[in-house]
Coordinates of C-alpha atoms and ligand atoms in Angstrom, one line a residue:
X1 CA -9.5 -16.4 -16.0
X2 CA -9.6 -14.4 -19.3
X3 CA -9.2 -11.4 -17.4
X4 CA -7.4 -11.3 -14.2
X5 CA -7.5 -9.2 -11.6
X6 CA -4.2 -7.7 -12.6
X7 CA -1.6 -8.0 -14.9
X8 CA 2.3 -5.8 -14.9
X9 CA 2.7 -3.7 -17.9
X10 CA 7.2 -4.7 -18.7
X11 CA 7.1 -2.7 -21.9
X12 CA 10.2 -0.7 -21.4
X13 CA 13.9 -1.5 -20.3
X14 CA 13.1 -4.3 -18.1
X15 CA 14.6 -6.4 -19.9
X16 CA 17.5 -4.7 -21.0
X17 CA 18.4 -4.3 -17.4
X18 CA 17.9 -7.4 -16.4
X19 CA 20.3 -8.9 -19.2
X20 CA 22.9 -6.4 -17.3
X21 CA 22.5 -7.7 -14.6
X22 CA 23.1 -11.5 -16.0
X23 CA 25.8 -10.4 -18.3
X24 CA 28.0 -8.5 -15.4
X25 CA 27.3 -11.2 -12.5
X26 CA 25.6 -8.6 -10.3
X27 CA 22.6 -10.3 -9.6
X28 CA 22.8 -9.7 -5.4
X29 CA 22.3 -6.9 -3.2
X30 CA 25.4 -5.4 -3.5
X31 CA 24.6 -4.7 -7.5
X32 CA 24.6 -1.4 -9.0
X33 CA 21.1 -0.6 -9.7
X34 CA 20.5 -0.5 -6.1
X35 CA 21.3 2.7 -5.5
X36 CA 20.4 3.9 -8.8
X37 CA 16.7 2.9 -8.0
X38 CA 17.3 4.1 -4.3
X39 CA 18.0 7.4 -5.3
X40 CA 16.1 8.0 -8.1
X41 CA 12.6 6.9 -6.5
X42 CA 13.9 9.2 -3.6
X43 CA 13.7 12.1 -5.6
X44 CA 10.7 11.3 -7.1
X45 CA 8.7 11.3 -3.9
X46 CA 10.9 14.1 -2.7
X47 CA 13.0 12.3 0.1
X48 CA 16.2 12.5 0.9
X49 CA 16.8 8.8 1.8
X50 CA 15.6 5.8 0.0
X51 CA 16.3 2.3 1.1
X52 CA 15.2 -0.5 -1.0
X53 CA 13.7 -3.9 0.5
X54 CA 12.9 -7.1 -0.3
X55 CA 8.9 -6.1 0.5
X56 CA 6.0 -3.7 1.7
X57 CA 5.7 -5.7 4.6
X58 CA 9.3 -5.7 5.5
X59 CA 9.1 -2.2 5.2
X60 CA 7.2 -1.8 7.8
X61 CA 9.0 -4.3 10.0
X62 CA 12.1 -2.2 10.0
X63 CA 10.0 0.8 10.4
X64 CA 8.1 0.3 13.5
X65 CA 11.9 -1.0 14.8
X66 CA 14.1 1.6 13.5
X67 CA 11.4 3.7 15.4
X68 CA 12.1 1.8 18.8
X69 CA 8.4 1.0 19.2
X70 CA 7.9 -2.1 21.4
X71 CA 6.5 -3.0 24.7
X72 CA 3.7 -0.9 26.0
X73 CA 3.4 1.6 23.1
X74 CA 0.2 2.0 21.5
X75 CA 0.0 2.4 17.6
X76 CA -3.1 4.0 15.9
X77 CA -4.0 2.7 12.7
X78 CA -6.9 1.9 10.1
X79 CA -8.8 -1.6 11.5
X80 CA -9.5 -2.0 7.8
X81 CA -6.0 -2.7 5.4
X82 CA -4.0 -5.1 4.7
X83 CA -2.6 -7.7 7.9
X84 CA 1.0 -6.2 7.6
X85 CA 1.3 -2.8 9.6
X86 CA -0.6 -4.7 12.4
X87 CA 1.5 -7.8 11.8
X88 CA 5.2 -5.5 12.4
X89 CA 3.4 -3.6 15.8
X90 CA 2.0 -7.1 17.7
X91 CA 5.7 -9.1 16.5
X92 CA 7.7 -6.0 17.9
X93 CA 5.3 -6.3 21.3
X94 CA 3.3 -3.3 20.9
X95 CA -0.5 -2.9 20.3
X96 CA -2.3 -1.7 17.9
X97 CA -5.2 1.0 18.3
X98 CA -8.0 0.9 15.6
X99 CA -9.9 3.0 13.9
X100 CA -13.1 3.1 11.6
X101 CA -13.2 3.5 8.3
X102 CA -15.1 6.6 6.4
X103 CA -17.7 5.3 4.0
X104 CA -17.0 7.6 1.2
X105 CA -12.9 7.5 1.2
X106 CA -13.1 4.2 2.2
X107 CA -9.8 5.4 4.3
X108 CA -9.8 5.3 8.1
X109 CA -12.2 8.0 9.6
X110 CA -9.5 10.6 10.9
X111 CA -12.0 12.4 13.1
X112 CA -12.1 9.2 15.5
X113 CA -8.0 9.0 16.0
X114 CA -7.7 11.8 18.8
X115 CA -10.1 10.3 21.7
X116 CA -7.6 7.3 21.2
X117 CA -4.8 8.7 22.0
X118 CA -3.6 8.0 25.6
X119 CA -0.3 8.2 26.9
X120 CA 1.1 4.8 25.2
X121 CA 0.5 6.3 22.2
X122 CA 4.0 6.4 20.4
X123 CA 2.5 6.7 16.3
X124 CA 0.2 7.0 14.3
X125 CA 0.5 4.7 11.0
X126 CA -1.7 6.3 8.2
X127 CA -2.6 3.8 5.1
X128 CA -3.8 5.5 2.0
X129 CA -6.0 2.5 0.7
X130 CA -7.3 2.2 -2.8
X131 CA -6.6 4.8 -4.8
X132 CA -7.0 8.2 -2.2
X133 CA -4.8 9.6 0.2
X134 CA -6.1 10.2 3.8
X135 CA -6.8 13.7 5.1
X136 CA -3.1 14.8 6.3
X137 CA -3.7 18.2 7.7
X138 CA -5.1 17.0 10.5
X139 CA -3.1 13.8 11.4
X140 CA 0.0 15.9 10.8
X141 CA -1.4 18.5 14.0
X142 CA -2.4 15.2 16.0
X143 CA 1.6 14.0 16.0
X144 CA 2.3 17.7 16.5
X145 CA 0.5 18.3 19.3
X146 CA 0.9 15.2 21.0
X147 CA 4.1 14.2 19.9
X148 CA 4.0 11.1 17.9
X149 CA 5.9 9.8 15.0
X150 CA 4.0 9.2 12.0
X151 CA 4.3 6.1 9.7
X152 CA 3.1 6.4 6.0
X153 CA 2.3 3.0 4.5
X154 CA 1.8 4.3 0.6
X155 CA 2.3 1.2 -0.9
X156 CA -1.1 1.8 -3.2
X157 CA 0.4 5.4 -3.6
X158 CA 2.8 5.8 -6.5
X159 CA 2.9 9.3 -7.8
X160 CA -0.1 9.9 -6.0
X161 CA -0.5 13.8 -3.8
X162 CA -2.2 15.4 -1.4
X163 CA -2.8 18.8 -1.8
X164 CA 0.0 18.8 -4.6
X165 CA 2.6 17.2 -2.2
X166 CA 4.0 13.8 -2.5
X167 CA 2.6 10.6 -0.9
X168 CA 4.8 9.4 1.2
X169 CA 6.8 12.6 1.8
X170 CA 4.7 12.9 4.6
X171 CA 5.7 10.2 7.1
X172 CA 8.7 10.2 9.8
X173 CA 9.3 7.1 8.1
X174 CA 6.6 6.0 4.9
X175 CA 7.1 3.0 3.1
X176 CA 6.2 1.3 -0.6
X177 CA 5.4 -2.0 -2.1
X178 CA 6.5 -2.5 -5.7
X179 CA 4.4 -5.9 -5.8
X180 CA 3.3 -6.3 -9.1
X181 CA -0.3 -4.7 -8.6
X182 CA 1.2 -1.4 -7.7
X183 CA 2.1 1.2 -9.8
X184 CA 5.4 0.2 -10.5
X185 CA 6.6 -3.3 -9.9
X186 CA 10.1 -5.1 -8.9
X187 CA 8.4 -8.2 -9.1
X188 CA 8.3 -8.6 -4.9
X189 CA 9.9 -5.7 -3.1
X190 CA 9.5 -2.3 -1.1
X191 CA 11.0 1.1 -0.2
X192 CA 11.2 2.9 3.0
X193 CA 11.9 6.6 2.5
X194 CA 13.0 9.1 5.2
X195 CA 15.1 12.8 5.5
X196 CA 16.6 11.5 9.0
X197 CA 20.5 10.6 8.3
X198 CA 20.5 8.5 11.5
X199 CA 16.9 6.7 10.6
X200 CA 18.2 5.8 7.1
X201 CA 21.5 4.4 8.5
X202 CA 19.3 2.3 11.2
X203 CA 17.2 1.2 8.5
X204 CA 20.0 0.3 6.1
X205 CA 21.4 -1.9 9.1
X206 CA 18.1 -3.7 9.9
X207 CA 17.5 -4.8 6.7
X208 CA 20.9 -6.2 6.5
X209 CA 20.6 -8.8 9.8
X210 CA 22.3 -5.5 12.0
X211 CA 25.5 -5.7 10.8
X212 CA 27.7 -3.0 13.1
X213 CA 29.7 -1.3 10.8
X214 CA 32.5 -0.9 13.1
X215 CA 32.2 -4.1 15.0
X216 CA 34.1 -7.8 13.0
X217 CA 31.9 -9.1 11.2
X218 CA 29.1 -11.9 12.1
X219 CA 29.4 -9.7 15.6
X220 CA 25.8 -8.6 16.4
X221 CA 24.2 -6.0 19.2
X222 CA 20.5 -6.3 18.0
X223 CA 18.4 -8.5 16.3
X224 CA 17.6 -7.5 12.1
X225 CA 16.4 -8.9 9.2
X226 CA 17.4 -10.0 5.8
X227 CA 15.0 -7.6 3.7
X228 CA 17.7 -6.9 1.0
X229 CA 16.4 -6.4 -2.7
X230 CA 18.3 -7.8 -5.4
X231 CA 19.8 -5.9 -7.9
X232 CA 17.5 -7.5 -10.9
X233 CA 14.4 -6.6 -8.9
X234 CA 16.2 -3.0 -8.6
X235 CA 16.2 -3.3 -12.7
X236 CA 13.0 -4.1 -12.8
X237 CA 12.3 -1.3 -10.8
X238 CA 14.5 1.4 -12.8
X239 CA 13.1 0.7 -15.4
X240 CA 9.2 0.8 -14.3
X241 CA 10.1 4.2 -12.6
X242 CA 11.3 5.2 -15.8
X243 CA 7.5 4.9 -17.1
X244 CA 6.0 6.0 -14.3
X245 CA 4.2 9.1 -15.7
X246 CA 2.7 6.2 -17.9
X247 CA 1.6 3.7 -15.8
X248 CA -0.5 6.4 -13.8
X249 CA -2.1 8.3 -16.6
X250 CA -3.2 4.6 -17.9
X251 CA -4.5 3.6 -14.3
X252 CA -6.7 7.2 -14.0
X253 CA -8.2 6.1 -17.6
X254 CA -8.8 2.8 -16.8
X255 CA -10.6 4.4 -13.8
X256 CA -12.6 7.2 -15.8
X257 CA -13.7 4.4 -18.0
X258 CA -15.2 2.4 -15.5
X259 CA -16.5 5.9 -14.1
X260 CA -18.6 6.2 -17.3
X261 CA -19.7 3.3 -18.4
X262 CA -20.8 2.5 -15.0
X263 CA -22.9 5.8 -14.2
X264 CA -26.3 4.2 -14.3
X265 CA -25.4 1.3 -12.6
X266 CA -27.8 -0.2 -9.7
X267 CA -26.9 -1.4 -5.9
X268 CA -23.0 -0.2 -6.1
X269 CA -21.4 2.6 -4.7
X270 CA -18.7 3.9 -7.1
X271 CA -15.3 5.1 -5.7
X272 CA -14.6 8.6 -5.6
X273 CA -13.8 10.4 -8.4
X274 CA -11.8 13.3 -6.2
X275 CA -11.4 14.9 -2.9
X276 CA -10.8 18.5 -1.9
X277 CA -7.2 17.1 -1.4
X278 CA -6.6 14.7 -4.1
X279 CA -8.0 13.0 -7.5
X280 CA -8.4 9.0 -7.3
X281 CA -5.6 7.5 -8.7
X282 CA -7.2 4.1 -9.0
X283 CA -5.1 1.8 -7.5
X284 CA -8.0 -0.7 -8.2
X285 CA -11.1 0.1 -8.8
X286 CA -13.5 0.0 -6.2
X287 CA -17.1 -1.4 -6.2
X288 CA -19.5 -1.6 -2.6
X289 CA -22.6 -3.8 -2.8
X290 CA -25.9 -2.8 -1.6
X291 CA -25.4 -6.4 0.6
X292 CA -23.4 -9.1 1.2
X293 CA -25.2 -10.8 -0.4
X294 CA -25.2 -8.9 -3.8
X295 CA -20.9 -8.5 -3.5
X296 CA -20.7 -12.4 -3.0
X297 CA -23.0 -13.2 -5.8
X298 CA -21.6 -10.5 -8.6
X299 CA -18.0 -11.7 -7.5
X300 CA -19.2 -15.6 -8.2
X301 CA -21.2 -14.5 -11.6
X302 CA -18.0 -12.1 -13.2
X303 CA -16.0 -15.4 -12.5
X304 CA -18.3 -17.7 -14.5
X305 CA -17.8 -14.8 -17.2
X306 CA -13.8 -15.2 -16.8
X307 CA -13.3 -11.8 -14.7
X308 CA -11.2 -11.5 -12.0
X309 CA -12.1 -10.1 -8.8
X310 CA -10.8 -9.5 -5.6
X311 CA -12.5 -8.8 -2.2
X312 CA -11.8 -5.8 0.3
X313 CA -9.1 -6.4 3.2
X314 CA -10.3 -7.8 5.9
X315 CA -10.7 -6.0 9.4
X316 CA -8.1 -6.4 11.6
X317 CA -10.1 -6.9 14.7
X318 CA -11.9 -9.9 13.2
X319 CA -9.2 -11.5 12.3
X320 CA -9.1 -15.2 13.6
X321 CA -5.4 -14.9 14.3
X322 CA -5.4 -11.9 16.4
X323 CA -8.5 -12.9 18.2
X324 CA -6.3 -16.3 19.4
X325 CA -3.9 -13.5 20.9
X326 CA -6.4 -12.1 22.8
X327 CA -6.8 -8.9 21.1
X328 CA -10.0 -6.8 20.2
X329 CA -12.0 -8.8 22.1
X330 CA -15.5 -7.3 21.3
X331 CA -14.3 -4.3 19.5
X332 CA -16.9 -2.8 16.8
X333 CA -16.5 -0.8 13.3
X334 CA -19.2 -1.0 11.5
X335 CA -18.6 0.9 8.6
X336 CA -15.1 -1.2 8.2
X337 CA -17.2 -4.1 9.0
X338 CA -19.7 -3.1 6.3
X339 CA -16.9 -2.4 3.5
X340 CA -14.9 -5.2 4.5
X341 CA -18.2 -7.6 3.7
X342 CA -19.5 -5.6 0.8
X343 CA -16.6 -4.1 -1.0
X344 CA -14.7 -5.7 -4.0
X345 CA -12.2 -4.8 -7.0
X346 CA -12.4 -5.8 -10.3
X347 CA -9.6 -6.3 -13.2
X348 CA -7.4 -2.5 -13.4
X349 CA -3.9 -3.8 -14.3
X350 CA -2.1 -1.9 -16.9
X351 CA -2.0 -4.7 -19.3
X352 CA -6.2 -4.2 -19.7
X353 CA -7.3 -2.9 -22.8
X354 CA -10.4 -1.0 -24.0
X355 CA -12.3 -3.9 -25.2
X356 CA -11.4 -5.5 -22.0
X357 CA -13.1 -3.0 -20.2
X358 CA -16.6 -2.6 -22.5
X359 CA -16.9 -6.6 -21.9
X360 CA -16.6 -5.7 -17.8
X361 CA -18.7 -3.3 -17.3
X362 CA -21.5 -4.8 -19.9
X363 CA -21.4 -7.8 -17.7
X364 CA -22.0 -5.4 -14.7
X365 CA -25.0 -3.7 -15.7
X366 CA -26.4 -6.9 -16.5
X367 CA -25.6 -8.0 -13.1
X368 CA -26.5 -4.8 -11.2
X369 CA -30.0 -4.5 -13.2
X370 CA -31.1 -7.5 -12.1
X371 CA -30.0 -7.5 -8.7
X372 CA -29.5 -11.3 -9.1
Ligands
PLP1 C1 0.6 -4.1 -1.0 C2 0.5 -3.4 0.3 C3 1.4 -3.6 1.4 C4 2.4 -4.7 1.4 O1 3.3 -4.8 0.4 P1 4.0 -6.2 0.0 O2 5.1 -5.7 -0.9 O3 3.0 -7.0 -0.7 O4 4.5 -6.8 1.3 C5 1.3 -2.9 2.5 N1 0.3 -2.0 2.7 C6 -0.7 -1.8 1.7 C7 -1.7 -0.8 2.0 C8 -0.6 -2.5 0.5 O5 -1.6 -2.4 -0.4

């Protein structure tokens, strides 16, 4: 591929760090940069507590555990995102409730959530997908009113706000990937974030296989993980989060590029430029075909031309997997379903360059005035 999907911009002290890290030994867990990166991507979000972890999707392990959320709770969440926040509620024996998607936003349709709530209903677990944040304001009066905690997966969210506050300073417990096409990247890693003292200690002790800190050692009351990070993907990380400002400035030109050159384009919807609550902050950049048919056949043609594409997530109640467990059985979302078939990304990682972008978007108009 001449241009993939993505590629991690490691122009700053990523390797400096990392040679620390060799030169002193500390390559484990228990390194310093740990807590550095900890605490310094706490403040940037504005949380008291940061725990780093080995993943996203460990993240979310720990946090629909440290949460106590098993057997006969319900969880309400997007039926369109990525397999993991569904993956940590069915492995810790709860269900997940789904919910539609909003055509424009492309996030989950937040008027639908309340006439799912039923007594079971223990969270709701919010994804900001893409590049905007979901409506808050009204998800935050939901948990409110009926009492339910609220998990914030912004792991497509760095430095992104809603209404001028943080992404993921919203959540009871909100988590982040640093995989490296995010924002900032630890190579393979994740960060949940919380203001609860107790919840970070339980955290800190899940992702460490549930060591009891007062109990001997290799005694154990409850089942954990291993989801530490090590302390050269915390270097990685420090480093990254020392460019942040960066890295998201590049990403919302990248975006405004694509914006531009592809005004007049034919058979795509465009993502978003802004909200009332938020302006895109182009995670990837978004493209919805007409058809199927025309996403499968632009995604086949930019590939013969060397670009990189990826397709939408898939829903999670058509997902072969989950239908074997017996669940959604003849559940609908058809605007999920629609995205999910129709939607694509192509090639936004900071390592793309102008040039790189004219010879995209040329290739697209090509593609999108002929319809194929
Ligand atoms: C990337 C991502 C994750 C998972 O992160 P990993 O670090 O890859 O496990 C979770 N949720 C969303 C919405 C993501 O985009």
């Amino acid at each position: 591929m001449k241009i993939p999907v993505n590629e991690p911009l490691l122009d700053g002290n990523e390797e400096k760090y990392l040679l620390e890290c060799i030169r002193s030994g500390w390559v484990s867990s228990e390194g310093p940069f740990i807590k550095e990166f900890e605490n310094k991507f706490a403040k940037y979000i504005g949380r008291e507590f940061g725990v780093a972890v080995s993943s996203g999707s460990g993240a979310l392990d720990i946090a629909v555990q440290a949460l106590k959320i098993g057997a006969g709770d319900e969880v309400i969440m997007p039926t369109l995102t990525i397999i993991s926040p569904a993956q940590s509620v069915i492995r810790a024996g709860a269900k997940p409730v789904l919910i539609d998607s909003d055509s424009k936003t492309l996030n989950m349709d937040v008027s639908q959530i309340e006439a799912k709530i039923t007594s079971k209903t223990k969270a709701i677990l919010v994804a900001h997908l893409y590049g905007l944040p979901v409506d808050m304001d009204p998800i935050l009066e939901l948990c409110k009113k009926y009492k339910l905690y609220l998990i914030e997966d912004a792991a497509e969210m760095h430095g992104q706000t809603y209404k001028g506050k943080m992404c993921g300073s919203f959540g009871d417990i909100s988590i982040f990937s640093f995989y490296p096409n995010k924002h900032i990247t630890t190579g393979e890693g994740g960060m949940i974030m919380v203001d609860n003292p107790e919840l970070d200690k339980r955290c800190r002790k899940l992702r460490d296989l549930a060591f009891e800190p007062k109990e001997r050692r290799f005694v154990h009351r409850e089942l954990g993980w291993n989801y530490r990070m090590t302390n050269m993907q915390a270097a990685l990380g420090l480093a990254q989060l020392e460019k942040i400002k960066d890295h998201i400035i590049k990403k919302r030109d990248i975006g405004n590029a694509y914006q531009k050159n592809l005004r007049e384009i034919q058979g795509f919807q465009l993502p978003l430029v802004k909200t009332e609550y938020a302006e895109n902050i182009y995670w990837v950049f978004t493209l919805v075909a007409d058809t199927q048919e025309l996403c499968e056949n632009t995604m086949a043609k930019l590939s013969i031309e060397g670009i990189g594409t990826r397709p939408f997530f898939w829903c999670m109640h058509e997902q072969p997997v989950f239908k074997d467990l017996g669940l959604f059985i003849g559940e609908k979302y058809p605007v999920a379903e629609r995205l999910a078939r129709n939607g694509f990304y192509i090639p936004s990682g900071l390592g793309l360059n102008l040039e790189n972008i004219k010879y995209i978007t040329d290739s697209l108009l090509i593609i999108g005035a002929s319809k194929i």
